[in-house]
Each structure stands twice: as C-alpha cells, then as structure tokens.
Amino acid sequence: MGGGWASVVDSVVVIDDFRGPGFVGLDRDTGERLWATEIWDDSFGAIFWASDEDTVYTAHDGGMTAALDITDGSVKWRLNTDEMEWGLGSGCALADDLWLTVGRDGTLFAIS
C-alpha cells in the first residue's frame, strides 16, 4: 500500500492509496482491509478531502470530485467538469453534508 491522506471515522481508517487501488478502508483495530474503491481510472490521489460520520468527500486534480460511503467504499456520487479544475489557492470545505469548493476561475461550487 502506498502513502496518501488518511482519515479515521469510528472504526474505519480510510487511506487514499495513490499506488492503487485508490481508496482503502481498514479496520482501525486489526488493520484488516474492509474495502477498496477506485473512483477514477485516470487520476492521481485526492488533493483535498474531508469526512463526516458516514461519507468521505474527495477532490482530485482535473476538476473531479466524489463522495464515498465509509462503511463499504461505494461511490455515493461523482462529478467531473473542467469548470471545477483547481489551481493555486483553491480549496474545499465541508459544512454538514454540503461540499464546497472554488474552481480556478473563482466559481463557487456547492454539492450536496
């Protein structure tokens, strides 16, 4: 398993495994792999991400963003648009289940 961002939600550790297969959910106590999910075929790991009690929200280079279910790694939703491409000074925030991001041109995206 490669390196990458990690998040702990209850008993699941979610790792953005940039070497593949993408995102991996591990049991916090045993380290056992619970699930593995590849969101995009042609993307490196997430450049921004956040999580709440049941979802990991990710933003990837090239204007791609997605939400994963913590319990089984299933993709809740995904969006890919050139208008949302991130640049220097871009970022993301999570407010309840509202995923906010600003594109390179300053456009605010709010996804729920």
Short mmCIF file of C-alpha atoms in Angstrom, two decimals:
data_model
loop_
_atom_site.label_atom_id
_atom_site.label_comp_id
_atom_site.label_asym_id
_atom_site.label_seq_id
_atom_site.Cartn_x
_atom_site.Cartn_y
_atom_site.Cartn_z
CA MET A 1 0.00 0.00 0.00
CA GLY A 2 1.30 3.42 -0.92
CA GLY A 3 1.14 6.59 1.06
CA GLY A 4 -1.56 9.20 0.97
CA TRP A 5 -4.07 11.08 3.08
CA ALA A 6 -5.78 9.25 5.92
CA SER A 7 -8.98 9.81 7.85
CA VAL A 8 -10.41 7.93 10.83
CA VAL A 9 -14.18 7.67 11.23
CA ASP A 10 -15.38 5.47 14.08
CA SER A 11 -13.75 2.07 13.49
CA VAL A 12 -12.69 2.68 9.86
CA VAL A 13 -9.41 4.18 8.67
CA VAL A 14 -9.73 5.47 5.10
CA ILE A 15 -6.49 5.85 3.13
CA ASP A 16 -6.02 7.49 -0.25
CA ASP A 17 -3.65 4.86 -1.63
CA PHE A 18 -2.03 6.66 -4.58
CA ARG A 19 -0.31 3.47 -5.79
CA GLY A 20 -3.69 1.76 -6.24
CA PRO A 21 -6.41 0.66 -5.99
CA GLY A 22 -7.50 4.16 -4.94
CA PHE A 23 -9.23 4.46 -1.60
CA VAL A 24 -8.95 1.72 1.00
CA GLY A 25 -10.98 1.22 4.18
CA LEU A 26 -9.18 -0.56 7.02
CA ASP A 27 -10.44 -1.81 10.37
CA ARG A 28 -8.93 0.58 12.92
CA ASP A 29 -8.21 -2.17 15.46
CA THR A 30 -6.95 -5.02 13.27
CA GLY A 31 -5.72 -3.30 10.09
CA GLU A 32 -7.82 -5.71 8.03
CA ARG A 33 -8.85 -4.37 4.63
CA LEU A 34 -12.62 -3.86 4.64
CA TRP A 35 -12.98 -2.46 1.12
CA ALA A 36 -11.09 -0.87 -1.78
CA THR A 37 -12.55 1.56 -4.31
CA GLU A 38 -11.15 3.13 -7.45
CA ILE A 39 -13.18 6.26 -8.24
CA TRP A 40 -11.40 7.41 -11.40
CA ASP A 41 -9.41 5.46 -13.98
CA ASP A 42 -7.11 8.34 -14.88
CA SER A 43 -6.47 10.30 -11.70
CA PHE A 44 -3.82 10.56 -9.07
CA GLY A 45 -4.86 10.66 -5.44
CA ALA A 46 -7.08 13.29 -3.90
CA ILE A 47 -5.66 16.79 -3.47
CA PHE A 48 -8.33 17.78 -0.92
CA TRP A 49 -10.65 15.73 1.22
CA ALA A 50 -12.82 15.78 4.30
CA SER A 51 -15.13 13.37 6.08
CA ASP A 52 -18.18 13.29 8.30
CA GLU A 53 -19.75 10.37 10.19
CA ASP A 54 -20.64 8.35 7.07
CA THR A 55 -19.00 9.91 3.98
CA VAL A 56 -15.54 10.79 2.66
CA TYR A 57 -15.59 13.70 0.19
CA THR A 58 -12.68 13.94 -2.25
CA ALA A 59 -11.41 16.46 -4.79
CA HIS A 60 -8.99 15.34 -7.50
CA ASP A 61 -6.83 17.18 -9.99
CA GLY A 62 -8.60 17.98 -13.25
CA GLY A 63 -11.97 19.04 -11.81
CA MET A 64 -13.08 15.71 -10.38
CA THR A 65 -14.87 15.30 -7.05
CA ALA A 66 -16.68 12.39 -5.40
CA ALA A 67 -18.24 11.08 -2.20
CA LEU A 68 -17.63 7.60 -0.77
CA ASP A 69 -19.64 5.66 1.79
CA ILE A 70 -17.39 4.98 4.80
CA THR A 71 -18.90 1.57 5.59
CA ASP A 72 -18.42 -0.17 2.24
CA GLY A 73 -16.49 2.23 -0.02
CA SER A 74 -19.33 2.56 -2.53
CA VAL A 75 -19.41 5.76 -4.58
CA LYS A 76 -22.37 7.90 -3.46
CA TRP A 77 -21.82 10.43 -6.25
CA ARG A 78 -19.10 11.71 -8.55
CA LEU A 79 -18.73 14.79 -10.72
CA ASN A 80 -16.15 15.65 -13.35
CA THR A 81 -16.20 19.08 -15.00
CA ASP A 82 -13.49 21.26 -16.50
CA GLU A 83 -15.10 24.28 -14.82
CA MET A 84 -14.18 22.91 -11.41
CA GLU A 85 -10.46 22.49 -12.08
CA TRP A 86 -8.46 23.59 -9.07
CA GLY A 87 -5.45 25.84 -9.03
CA LEU A 88 -3.16 27.58 -6.60
CA GLY A 89 -5.26 28.94 -3.75
CA SER A 90 -8.18 26.56 -4.38
CA GLY A 91 -9.56 24.52 -1.55
CA CYS A 92 -12.55 22.67 -0.18
CA ALA A 93 -14.68 22.76 2.94
CA LEU A 94 -17.41 20.59 4.41
CA ALA A 95 -20.45 22.05 6.20
CA ASP A 96 -22.74 19.23 7.37
CA ASP A 97 -23.25 17.36 4.06
CA LEU A 98 -22.55 20.38 1.84
CA TRP A 99 -19.20 20.02 -0.01
CA LEU A 100 -17.88 23.44 -1.05
CA THR A 101 -15.06 24.15 -3.46
CA VAL A 102 -13.80 27.06 -5.52
CA GLY A 103 -12.62 26.48 -9.09
CA ARG A 104 -9.57 28.05 -10.68
CA ASP A 105 -11.67 30.92 -12.09
CA GLY A 106 -13.24 31.73 -8.71
CA THR A 107 -16.56 29.96 -9.28
CA LEU A 108 -18.05 28.57 -6.06
CA PHE A 109 -19.41 25.03 -6.26
CA ALA A 110 -21.73 23.71 -3.53
CA ILE A 111 -22.58 20.00 -3.84
CA SER A 112 -24.90 18.06 -1.54
#
